[in-house]
Tab-separated table of C-alpha atoms in Angstrom:
chain	number	residue	atom	x	y	z
A	223	MET	CA	0.000	0.000	0.000
A	224	ARG	CA	1.379	3.447	-1.019
A	225	LEU	CA	1.370	6.197	1.665
A	226	SER	CA	0.447	9.772	0.769
A	227	ALA	CA	2.858	12.598	1.593
A	228	LEU	CA	0.484	13.797	4.348
A	229	SER	CA	0.222	10.322	5.920
A	230	LEU	CA	3.998	9.877	5.832
A	231	SER	CA	4.633	13.229	7.482
A	232	THR	CA	2.019	12.435	10.135
A	233	CYS	CA	3.754	9.103	10.947
A	234	CYS	CA	7.125	10.799	11.200
A	235	PHE	CA	5.647	13.430	13.553
A	236	CYS	CA	4.161	10.693	15.787
A	237	LEU	CA	7.476	8.815	15.932
A	238	ALA	CA	9.336	11.983	16.773
A	239	ALA	CA	6.869	12.671	19.579
A	240	LEU	CA	7.461	9.230	21.057
A	241	VAL	CA	11.262	9.464	20.931
A	242	ARG	CA	12.035	12.770	22.579
A	243	PRO	CA	15.577	14.155	22.453
A	244	GLY	CA	17.567	12.972	25.444
A	245	SER	CA	14.982	10.397	26.579
A	246	ALA	CA	15.785	6.697	27.099
A	247	SER	CA	14.862	4.332	24.314
A	248	PHE	CA	14.103	0.620	24.307
A	249	TYR	CA	17.156	0.278	22.100
A	250	ASP	CA	19.510	2.185	24.407
A	251	ASN	CA	21.559	-0.542	26.115
A	252	PRO	CA	24.403	0.203	28.508
A	253	GLU	CA	27.806	0.519	26.944
A	254	VAL	CA	29.654	-2.828	27.085
A	255	GLU	CA	33.031	-2.556	28.761
A	256	VAL	CA	36.026	-4.630	27.833
A	257	ARG	CA	37.591	-5.721	31.107
A	258	PRO	CA	40.537	-8.031	31.813
A	259	GLU	CA	39.377	-11.539	32.778
A	260	THR	CA	40.983	-11.211	36.206
A	261	GLU	CA	38.765	-8.240	37.048
A	262	ILE	CA	35.445	-10.031	36.432
A	263	PRO	CA	34.103	-11.575	39.697
A	264	LEU	CA	32.850	-15.134	39.408
A	265	ASP	CA	29.586	-14.301	41.194
A	266	GLU	CA	28.918	-11.585	38.620
A	267	LEU	CA	29.430	-14.043	35.767
A	268	LYS	CA	27.121	-16.588	37.401
A	269	ALA	CA	24.460	-13.951	38.024
A	270	LYS	CA	24.527	-13.039	34.326
A	271	TRP	CA	24.923	-16.390	32.614
A	272	ASP	CA	24.218	-19.303	34.975
A	273	PHE	CA	20.691	-19.802	33.674
A	274	ASP	CA	18.985	-21.729	30.888
A	275	TRP	CA	15.569	-21.291	29.382
A	276	SER	CA	13.683	-24.527	28.825
A	277	PHE	CA	14.662	-24.398	25.154
A	278	SER	CA	18.346	-23.581	25.667
A	279	GLY	CA	21.366	-25.329	27.072
A	280	ILE	CA	22.896	-28.747	26.514
A	281	SER	CA	20.303	-31.536	26.706
A	282	THR	CA	20.409	-33.173	30.126
A	283	PHE	CA	17.449	-34.516	32.060
A	284	GLY	CA	15.605	-31.549	33.561
A	285	HIS	CA	18.661	-29.325	32.947
A	286	LEU	CA	20.474	-31.207	35.700
A	287	LYS	CA	24.212	-30.940	36.080
A	288	HIS	CA	25.858	-33.524	33.828
A	289	VAL	CA	28.593	-35.629	35.358
A	290	LYS	CA	29.863	-38.829	33.783
A	291	CYS	CA	29.432	-40.601	37.096
A	292	LEU	CA	31.175	-43.809	36.010
A	293	THR	CA	34.464	-41.920	35.627
A	294	THR	CA	33.874	-39.366	38.402
A	295	PRO	CA	33.775	-41.299	41.682
A	296	TYR	CA	34.878	-38.246	43.665
A	297	GLU	CA	31.569	-36.435	43.016
A	298	PRO	CA	28.944	-38.158	45.196
A	299	PHE	CA	25.227	-38.002	44.456
A	300	ASP	CA	21.975	-39.232	45.977
A	301	ILE	CA	19.882	-39.895	42.858
A	302	GLY	CA	21.303	-40.354	39.397
A	303	ILE	CA	19.590	-40.272	36.001
A	304	LEU	CA	21.423	-42.882	33.932
A	305	GLY	CA	20.963	-43.695	30.263
A	306	ALA	CA	21.151	-47.301	29.068
A	307	PRO	CA	21.031	-47.011	25.246
A	308	PHE	CA	20.658	-50.724	24.498
A	309	ASP	CA	18.014	-52.288	22.248
A	310	THR	CA	19.423	-55.455	20.661
A	311	ALA	CA	17.316	-57.759	22.846
A	312	VAL	CA	14.002	-56.670	21.332
A	313	SER	CA	11.553	-59.052	19.672
A	314	TYR	CA	9.786	-56.613	17.342
A	315	ARG	CA	10.719	-52.994	16.581
A	316	PRO	CA	14.237	-51.739	17.429
A	317	GLY	CA	15.080	-48.111	18.173
A	318	ALA	CA	14.937	-47.761	21.960
A	319	ARG	CA	18.682	-47.125	22.046
A	320	PHE	CA	17.688	-43.559	21.179
A	321	GLY	CA	15.279	-43.438	24.117
A	322	PRO	CA	17.627	-41.757	26.622
A	323	ARG	CA	18.337	-38.941	24.190
A	324	ALA	CA	14.633	-38.462	23.407
A	325	ILE	CA	13.518	-38.500	27.056
A	326	ARG	CA	16.188	-35.987	28.005
A	327	ALA	CA	15.093	-33.661	25.190
A	328	ALA	CA	11.450	-34.077	26.216
A	329	SER	CA	12.310	-33.147	29.812
A	330	ALA	CA	13.490	-29.685	28.758
A	331	ARG	CA	10.537	-27.923	30.401
A	332	GLN	CA	11.545	-29.343	33.752
A	333	THR	CA	13.796	-26.843	35.506
A	334	SER	CA	14.906	-26.411	39.095
A	335	PHE	CA	13.336	-22.947	39.307
A	336	ARG	CA	10.008	-24.262	38.001
A	337	GLY	CA	10.001	-27.844	39.250
A	338	PHE	CA	7.500	-27.719	42.118
A	339	ASN	CA	5.259	-30.796	41.979
A	340	HIS	CA	1.847	-29.555	43.060
A	341	ARG	CA	0.533	-33.027	43.899
A	342	ALA	CA	3.383	-33.727	46.326
A	343	ALA	CA	4.154	-30.195	47.591
A	344	VAL	CA	7.825	-30.855	46.768
A	345	ASN	CA	10.294	-29.514	44.239
A	346	PRO	CA	12.555	-32.559	43.831
A	347	TYR	CA	15.275	-30.422	42.267
A	348	GLN	CA	15.488	-28.095	45.288
A	349	SER	CA	15.149	-30.551	48.163
A	350	TRP	CA	17.603	-32.656	50.198
A	351	ALA	CA	18.849	-34.898	47.390
A	352	GLN	CA	21.830	-34.206	45.155
A	353	ILE	CA	20.520	-35.244	41.729
A	354	LEU	CA	22.827	-35.601	38.738
A	355	ASP	CA	22.449	-36.606	35.130
A	356	CYS	CA	25.053	-39.362	35.113
A	357	GLY	CA	25.226	-39.685	31.344
A	358	ASP	CA	24.981	-43.015	29.536
A	359	ILE	CA	26.497	-46.442	29.989
A	360	PRO	CA	28.627	-47.092	26.873
A	361	VAL	CA	26.918	-50.338	25.844
A	362	THR	CA	28.046	-52.404	22.866
A	363	PRO	CA	25.390	-53.062	20.197
A	364	PHE	CA	27.280	-56.088	18.832
A	365	ASP	CA	27.365	-58.623	21.657
A	366	ASN	CA	24.431	-59.006	24.040
A	367	ALA	CA	26.378	-61.097	26.547
A	368	LEU	CA	29.034	-58.396	26.776
A	369	ALA	CA	26.378	-55.672	26.894
A	370	LEU	CA	24.683	-57.340	29.871
A	371	HIS	CA	28.052	-57.604	31.609
A	372	GLN	CA	28.801	-53.933	30.914
A	373	MET	CA	25.447	-52.785	32.283
A	374	THR	CA	25.649	-55.019	35.379
A	375	THR	CA	29.162	-53.741	36.101
A	376	ALA	CA	28.089	-50.118	35.662
A	377	TYR	CA	25.049	-50.447	37.926
A	378	THR	CA	27.059	-52.257	40.595
A	379	GLU	CA	29.804	-49.628	40.465
A	380	LEU	CA	27.388	-46.717	40.919
A	381	ILE	CA	24.976	-48.256	43.432
A	382	SER	CA	27.750	-49.523	45.708
A	383	ARG	CA	29.122	-46.011	46.268
A	384	ARG	CA	28.445	-43.858	49.299
A	385	PRO	CA	25.738	-41.255	48.559
A	386	LEU	CA	26.242	-37.600	49.381
A	387	SER	CA	23.463	-37.678	52.033
A	388	PHE	CA	24.735	-40.891	53.598
A	389	SER	CA	22.299	-42.268	56.226
A	390	ASN	CA	20.191	-39.111	56.132
A	391	PRO	CA	17.522	-40.470	55.781
A	392	PRO	CA	18.715	-43.493	57.792
A	393	SER	CA	18.024	-46.070	55.080
A	394	HIS	CA	19.825	-44.021	52.429
A	395	THR	CA	23.107	-45.929	52.417
A	396	HIS	CA	23.378	-46.286	48.641
A	397	PRO	CA	22.604	-43.943	45.729
A	398	LYS	CA	19.447	-44.551	43.701
A	399	LEU	CA	19.359	-44.715	39.930
A	400	ILE	CA	16.524	-43.949	37.528
A	401	SER	CA	17.481	-45.566	34.236
A	402	LEU	CA	16.358	-44.259	30.874
A	403	GLY	CA	16.155	-47.176	28.425
A	404	GLY	CA	16.847	-48.778	26.164
A	405	ASP	CA	14.783	-51.897	25.883
A	406	HIS	CA	13.318	-53.607	28.935
A	407	SER	CA	16.079	-56.182	29.256
A	408	ILE	CA	18.234	-53.598	31.059
A	409	ALA	CA	16.205	-54.384	34.199
A	410	LEU	CA	18.121	-57.660	34.635
A	411	ALA	CA	21.407	-55.792	35.024
A	412	ALA	CA	19.843	-53.385	37.530
A	413	LEU	CA	18.348	-56.227	39.598
A	414	ARG	CA	21.643	-58.114	39.681
A	415	ALA	CA	23.364	-55.033	41.069
A	416	LEU	CA	20.591	-54.211	43.559
A	417	GLN	CA	20.476	-57.765	44.936
A	418	LYS	CA	24.242	-57.797	45.344
A	419	VAL	CA	24.459	-54.395	47.042
A	420	HIS	CA	21.362	-54.736	49.264
A	421	GLY	CA	22.028	-58.393	50.050
A	422	ARG	CA	18.454	-59.535	49.447
A	423	PRO	CA	15.923	-60.162	46.668
A	424	ILE	CA	14.116	-57.043	45.432
A	425	ALA	CA	10.360	-56.744	44.853
A	426	VAL	CA	9.480	-55.651	41.322
A	427	LEU	CA	6.617	-53.324	40.438
A	428	HIS	CA	6.306	-53.812	36.706
A	429	PHE	CA	4.109	-51.524	34.567
A	430	ASP	CA	3.798	-53.150	31.157
A	431	ALA	CA	1.422	-54.504	28.536
A	432	HIS	CA	3.426	-57.766	28.622
A	433	LEU	CA	4.436	-60.294	31.261
A	434	ASP	CA	8.192	-60.316	30.563
A	435	THR	CA	8.432	-63.481	32.692
A	436	TRP	CA	8.414	-65.779	29.670
A	437	HIS	CA	10.587	-68.845	29.629
A	438	PRO	CA	13.161	-68.502	26.805
A	439	GLY	CA	11.455	-71.497	25.211
A	440	ALA	CA	8.451	-69.279	24.480
A	441	TYR	CA	10.378	-68.424	21.314
A	442	PRO	CA	11.158	-71.973	20.140
A	443	SER	CA	14.169	-72.585	17.933
A	444	VAL	CA	15.694	-75.750	16.515
A	445	TRP	CA	19.009	-73.950	16.317
A	446	SER	CA	19.779	-74.188	20.017
A	447	THR	CA	18.948	-76.679	22.762
A	448	THR	CA	21.342	-75.267	25.357
A	449	PRO	CA	21.332	-71.866	27.068
A	450	THR	CA	22.781	-69.118	24.891
A	451	GLN	CA	22.787	-65.355	24.957
A	452	ALA	CA	19.664	-65.565	22.779
A	453	ASP	CA	17.799	-66.549	25.954
A	454	PHE	CA	18.325	-62.959	27.149
A	455	THR	CA	15.539	-60.812	25.685
A	456	HIS	CA	13.232	-57.998	26.715
A	457	GLY	CA	10.529	-60.593	27.338
A	458	THR	CA	12.536	-63.102	29.415
A	459	MET	CA	14.647	-60.962	31.737
A	460	PHE	CA	12.322	-61.340	34.744
A	461	TRP	CA	12.281	-65.133	34.239
A	462	VAL	CA	16.091	-65.086	34.311
A	463	ALA	CA	16.048	-62.780	37.343
A	464	SER	CA	13.632	-65.088	39.148
A	465	GLU	CA	15.795	-68.129	38.360
A	466	GLU	CA	18.799	-66.268	39.811
A	467	GLY	CA	16.915	-65.426	43.023
A	468	LEU	CA	16.936	-61.686	42.388
A	469	ILE	CA	13.163	-61.082	42.717
A	470	ALA	CA	11.176	-61.211	45.952
A	471	ASN	CA	8.703	-63.994	45.191
A	472	GLY	CA	5.271	-63.115	46.570
A	473	SER	CA	5.807	-59.356	46.770
A	474	SER	CA	5.998	-58.405	43.099
A	475	VAL	CA	3.299	-56.965	40.830
A	476	HIS	CA	2.536	-56.616	37.126
A	477	ALA	CA	0.223	-53.721	36.256
A	478	GLY	CA	-1.446	-52.818	32.978
A	479	LEU	CA	-1.258	-56.252	31.305
A	480	ARG	CA	-3.080	-56.954	28.055
A	481	THR	CA	-0.713	-59.334	26.290
A	482	ARG	CA	-1.592	-62.324	24.137
A	483	LEU	CA	-0.468	-65.683	25.513
A	484	SER	CA	1.326	-68.667	24.028
A	485	GLY	CA	-0.490	-71.655	22.582
A	486	ASN	CA	-4.062	-72.569	23.496
A	487	GLU	CA	-4.068	-72.357	27.289
A	488	TRP	CA	-2.936	-70.471	30.397
A	489	GLY	CA	0.588	-71.868	30.610
A	490	ASP	CA	2.210	-68.421	30.566
A	491	TYR	CA	0.146	-67.438	33.611
A	492	ASP	CA	1.075	-70.649	35.426
A	493	ASN	CA	4.744	-69.891	34.829
A	494	ASP	CA	4.240	-66.300	35.971
A	495	GLU	CA	2.574	-67.405	39.221
A	496	ARG	CA	5.511	-69.658	40.021
A	497	GLN	CA	7.626	-66.528	39.917
A	498	GLY	CA	5.351	-64.891	42.497
A	499	PHE	CA	3.802	-61.970	40.611
A	500	LEU	CA	0.341	-60.492	41.193
A	501	ARG	CA	-1.214	-59.686	37.821
A	502	ILE	CA	-3.293	-56.524	37.377
A	503	GLU	CA	-4.862	-56.386	33.927
A	504	ALA	CA	-5.365	-53.160	32.003
A	505	ASP	CA	-9.132	-53.815	32.014
A	506	ASP	CA	-9.190	-54.021	35.820
A	507	ILE	CA	-9.106	-50.250	35.991
A	508	ASP	CA	-12.668	-50.225	34.616
A	509	ALA	CA	-13.856	-52.273	37.598
A	510	VAL	CA	-11.878	-50.758	40.470
A	511	GLY	CA	-10.681	-47.396	39.163
A	512	VAL	CA	-7.334	-45.744	39.724
A	513	SER	CA	-7.737	-45.850	43.510
A	514	GLY	CA	-8.421	-49.578	43.368
A	515	ILE	CA	-5.240	-50.218	41.384
A	516	ILE	CA	-3.263	-48.188	43.927
A	517	GLU	CA	-4.789	-50.143	46.800
A	518	LEU	CA	-3.950	-53.497	45.209
A	519	ILE	CA	-0.316	-52.481	44.725
A	520	MET	CA	0.167	-51.050	48.214
A	521	GLU	CA	-1.491	-54.039	49.907
A	522	ARG	CA	0.833	-56.378	48.056
A	523	MET	CA	4.104	-54.467	48.464
A	524	GLY	CA	3.804	-52.435	51.669
A	525	THR	CA	5.990	-49.457	52.484
A	526	GLU	CA	9.183	-51.092	53.719
A	527	THR	CA	10.050	-53.783	51.160
A	528	PRO	CA	12.781	-52.595	48.749
A	529	VAL	CA	11.112	-52.104	45.355
A	530	TYR	CA	12.461	-51.833	41.832
A	531	LEU	CA	9.941	-49.766	39.858
A	532	SER	CA	10.047	-50.638	36.161
A	533	VAL	CA	7.889	-48.719	33.677
A	534	ASP	CA	7.615	-49.953	30.121
A	535	ILE	CA	6.088	-47.042	28.245
A	536	ASP	CA	3.889	-49.463	26.292
A	537	VAL	CA	1.672	-49.710	29.375
A	538	ILE	CA	0.171	-46.531	27.896
A	539	ASP	CA	-2.181	-46.986	24.953
A	540	PRO	CA	-0.363	-46.584	21.606
A	541	GLY	CA	-2.895	-43.946	20.613
A	542	LEU	CA	-1.190	-41.751	23.218
A	543	ALA	CA	2.322	-43.230	23.195
A	544	PRO	CA	3.019	-44.735	19.762
A	545	GLY	CA	6.810	-44.521	19.969
A	546	THR	CA	7.561	-47.928	21.409
A	547	GLY	CA	8.824	-51.316	20.286
A	548	THR	CA	5.851	-53.598	20.988
A	549	PRO	CA	2.646	-51.507	20.968
A	550	GLU	CA	-0.576	-53.097	22.230
A	551	PRO	CA	-3.973	-51.363	21.825
A	552	GLY	CA	-6.231	-51.023	24.854
A	553	GLY	CA	-3.790	-49.549	27.332
A	554	TRP	CA	-4.062	-46.998	30.114
A	555	THR	CA	-4.040	-43.294	29.456
A	556	THR	CA	-1.035	-41.206	30.387
A	557	ARG	CA	-3.132	-39.499	33.055
A	558	GLU	CA	-4.182	-42.829	34.594
A	559	LEU	CA	-0.580	-44.037	34.782
A	560	ILE	CA	0.588	-40.776	36.343
A	561	ALA	CA	-2.254	-40.880	38.882
A	562	ILE	CA	-1.283	-44.426	39.898
A	563	LEU	CA	2.383	-43.451	40.228
A	564	ARG	CA	1.361	-40.544	42.438
A	565	GLY	CA	-0.752	-42.839	44.604
A	566	ILE	CA	2.101	-45.268	45.340
A	567	GLU	CA	4.571	-42.651	46.575
A	568	GLY	CA	4.829	-44.483	49.902
A	569	LEU	CA	6.738	-47.409	48.363
A	570	ASN	CA	10.383	-47.920	49.306
A	571	VAL	CA	11.765	-47.507	45.787
A	572	VAL	CA	15.487	-48.321	45.635
A	573	GLY	CA	15.794	-48.139	41.844
A	574	ALA	CA	13.688	-47.509	38.769
A	575	ASP	CA	13.621	-47.418	35.015
A	576	VAL	CA	11.595	-45.924	32.167
A	577	VAL	CA	12.112	-48.097	29.103
A	578	GLU	CA	11.075	-48.909	25.530
A	579	VAL	CA	10.771	-45.318	24.316
A	580	ALA	CA	11.606	-45.600	20.603
A	581	PRO	CA	11.418	-42.081	19.142
A	582	ALA	CA	11.580	-43.190	15.505
A	583	TYR	CA	7.919	-44.235	15.809
A	584	ASP	CA	6.822	-41.247	17.878
A	585	GLY	CA	5.883	-38.765	15.164
A	586	MET	CA	6.363	-35.016	15.382
A	587	GLY	CA	4.694	-34.420	18.729
A	588	GLU	CA	7.139	-36.328	20.987
A	589	SER	CA	4.141	-37.690	22.900
A	590	THR	CA	5.866	-40.916	23.985
A	591	ALA	CA	9.081	-39.193	25.006
A	592	LEU	CA	7.085	-36.536	26.873
A	593	ALA	CA	5.232	-39.279	28.746
A	594	GLY	CA	8.550	-40.928	29.591
A	595	ALA	CA	9.983	-37.674	30.923
A	596	GLN	CA	6.892	-37.064	33.070
A	597	VAL	CA	6.995	-40.615	34.443
A	598	ALA	CA	10.646	-40.151	35.418
A	599	TYR	CA	9.778	-36.828	37.102
A	600	GLU	CA	6.984	-38.459	39.111
A	601	ILE	CA	9.291	-41.279	40.237
A	602	LEU	CA	11.992	-38.763	41.143
A	603	THR	CA	9.492	-36.714	43.154
A	604	SER	CA	8.332	-39.781	45.086
A	605	MET	CA	11.920	-40.800	45.887
A	606	VAL	CA	12.650	-37.332	47.250
A	607	LYS	CA	9.388	-37.098	49.177
A	608	ARG	CA	9.899	-40.538	50.757
A	609	GLY	CA	13.345	-39.336	51.824
A	610	LEU	CA	11.832	-36.248	53.458
A	611	LYS	CA	9.408	-38.431	55.393
A	612	ASP	CA	12.193	-40.744	56.564
A	613	ARG	CA	14.232	-37.710	57.659
A	614	GLY	CA	11.316	-36.592	59.804
A	615	GLU	CA	10.587	-33.561	57.620
A	616	GLU	CA	6.833	-33.718	57.198
A	617	VAL	CA	5.367	-32.400	53.955
A	618	ILE	CA	1.908	-30.867	54.402
A	619	LEU	CA	-0.146	-30.582	51.230
A	620	THR	CA	-2.398	-27.547	51.414
A	621	LYS	CA	-3.419	-26.353	47.995
A	622	PRO	CA	-4.793	-22.805	47.934
A	623	GLY	CA	-7.858	-21.598	46.106
A	624	SER	CA	-10.148	-24.276	44.709
A	625	GLN	CA	-9.027	-27.039	47.072
A	626	LYS	CA	-11.974	-26.580	49.440
A	627	ILE	CA	-14.444	-26.533	46.551
A	628	LEU	CA	-12.867	-29.693	45.136
A	629	SER	CA	-13.020	-31.436	48.516
A	630	LYS	CA	-16.746	-30.665	48.795
A	631	ALA	CA	-17.330	-31.972	45.262
A	632	LYS	CA	-15.510	-35.206	46.118
A	633	ALA	CA	-17.555	-35.623	49.293
A	634	LYS	CA	-20.814	-35.183	47.363
A	635	ALA	CA	-19.724	-37.671	44.712
A	636	LYS	CA	-18.842	-40.203	47.406
A	637	ALA	CA	-22.227	-39.712	49.055
A	638	ARG	CA	-23.984	-40.391	45.758
A	639	ARG	CA	-21.961	-43.571	45.236
A	640	ASP	CA	-22.803	-44.731	48.759
A	641	GLU	CA	-26.504	-44.224	48.069
A	642	LEU	CA	-26.258	-46.410	44.974
């Protein structure tokens, strides 16, 4: 559009009126001084530059400090985020080796200055625990037997160290790791290390569409009649762990199951029961609700038994989390899974993983990786909050504003259910 001479002169007059001679302008920045490095105080530099927006900075989980913990034993920590980029034990779609990278990128909106978890009244990044991003285990993709050995060695090395907050809380005598997988087979390495360090079998809380307690013979082959490294898969690792005495038989739980079984009968379930798992099907949530699932888990596991919390992201319906190796329709929603994780915060979690995020199948929205990052954040929050409780530092949840209205609404809904 062409401006007339009158319109142009009017615009110039208006601009001149806004920018008066001698007045400060938006574009007037202070003159930048060139000073010798020795004259710049460190606290001044930190005040200016020690900050990252959610979209800036090197990609670590929640913008945590990155330390390659395996080669830095002199820097103690309480909780470590550890990548296990291994996926050559999968039975269907590979790609979870890129899971740690994707989950870290998806966690970018988690920051220490905006990390307060409203459901727990805790900011895990600003509480008692020293939390580090410990980097990745350098796992070979060429030899599964060697890879398992590498992961077991790495877990044992890190868990056996003395944490920064040693014995405060009293039970905190070893660091805790939250692993970012990788395929689900990495849990075997973690359980081997936990059993060795804690000196007892560990209860497993296993969120998954699949049992993962299958006998290696569930995948029959005429090529081998003796144990080989092919027996180690992301569907057999809990069977192996049970055979090795790593899992607390009678205290462990599957949650979110909807897998197909072998053959024409219930043999897979019979085998699973011998390993001492309670099975909670995905459909059970329709009968008992989220609170019922929480109650079943807590009744089974209690609050003192050491628990390894293992979350296969395929427990979520593939409509919401498509980026995974063995998707199964009919799963829980992301919100349902998060609600259950929040309800079991009283468990004594000594280690955890979030596995089977395969970003190549995730599409543009990162929905699976985002779910994985949120799950890790919820687990991290519960670990920190349980530590506060054990230290005698009570956390009182008092939400302002609508909390009273919500409490009244819940009471009315309960009264209506009681009438029915």
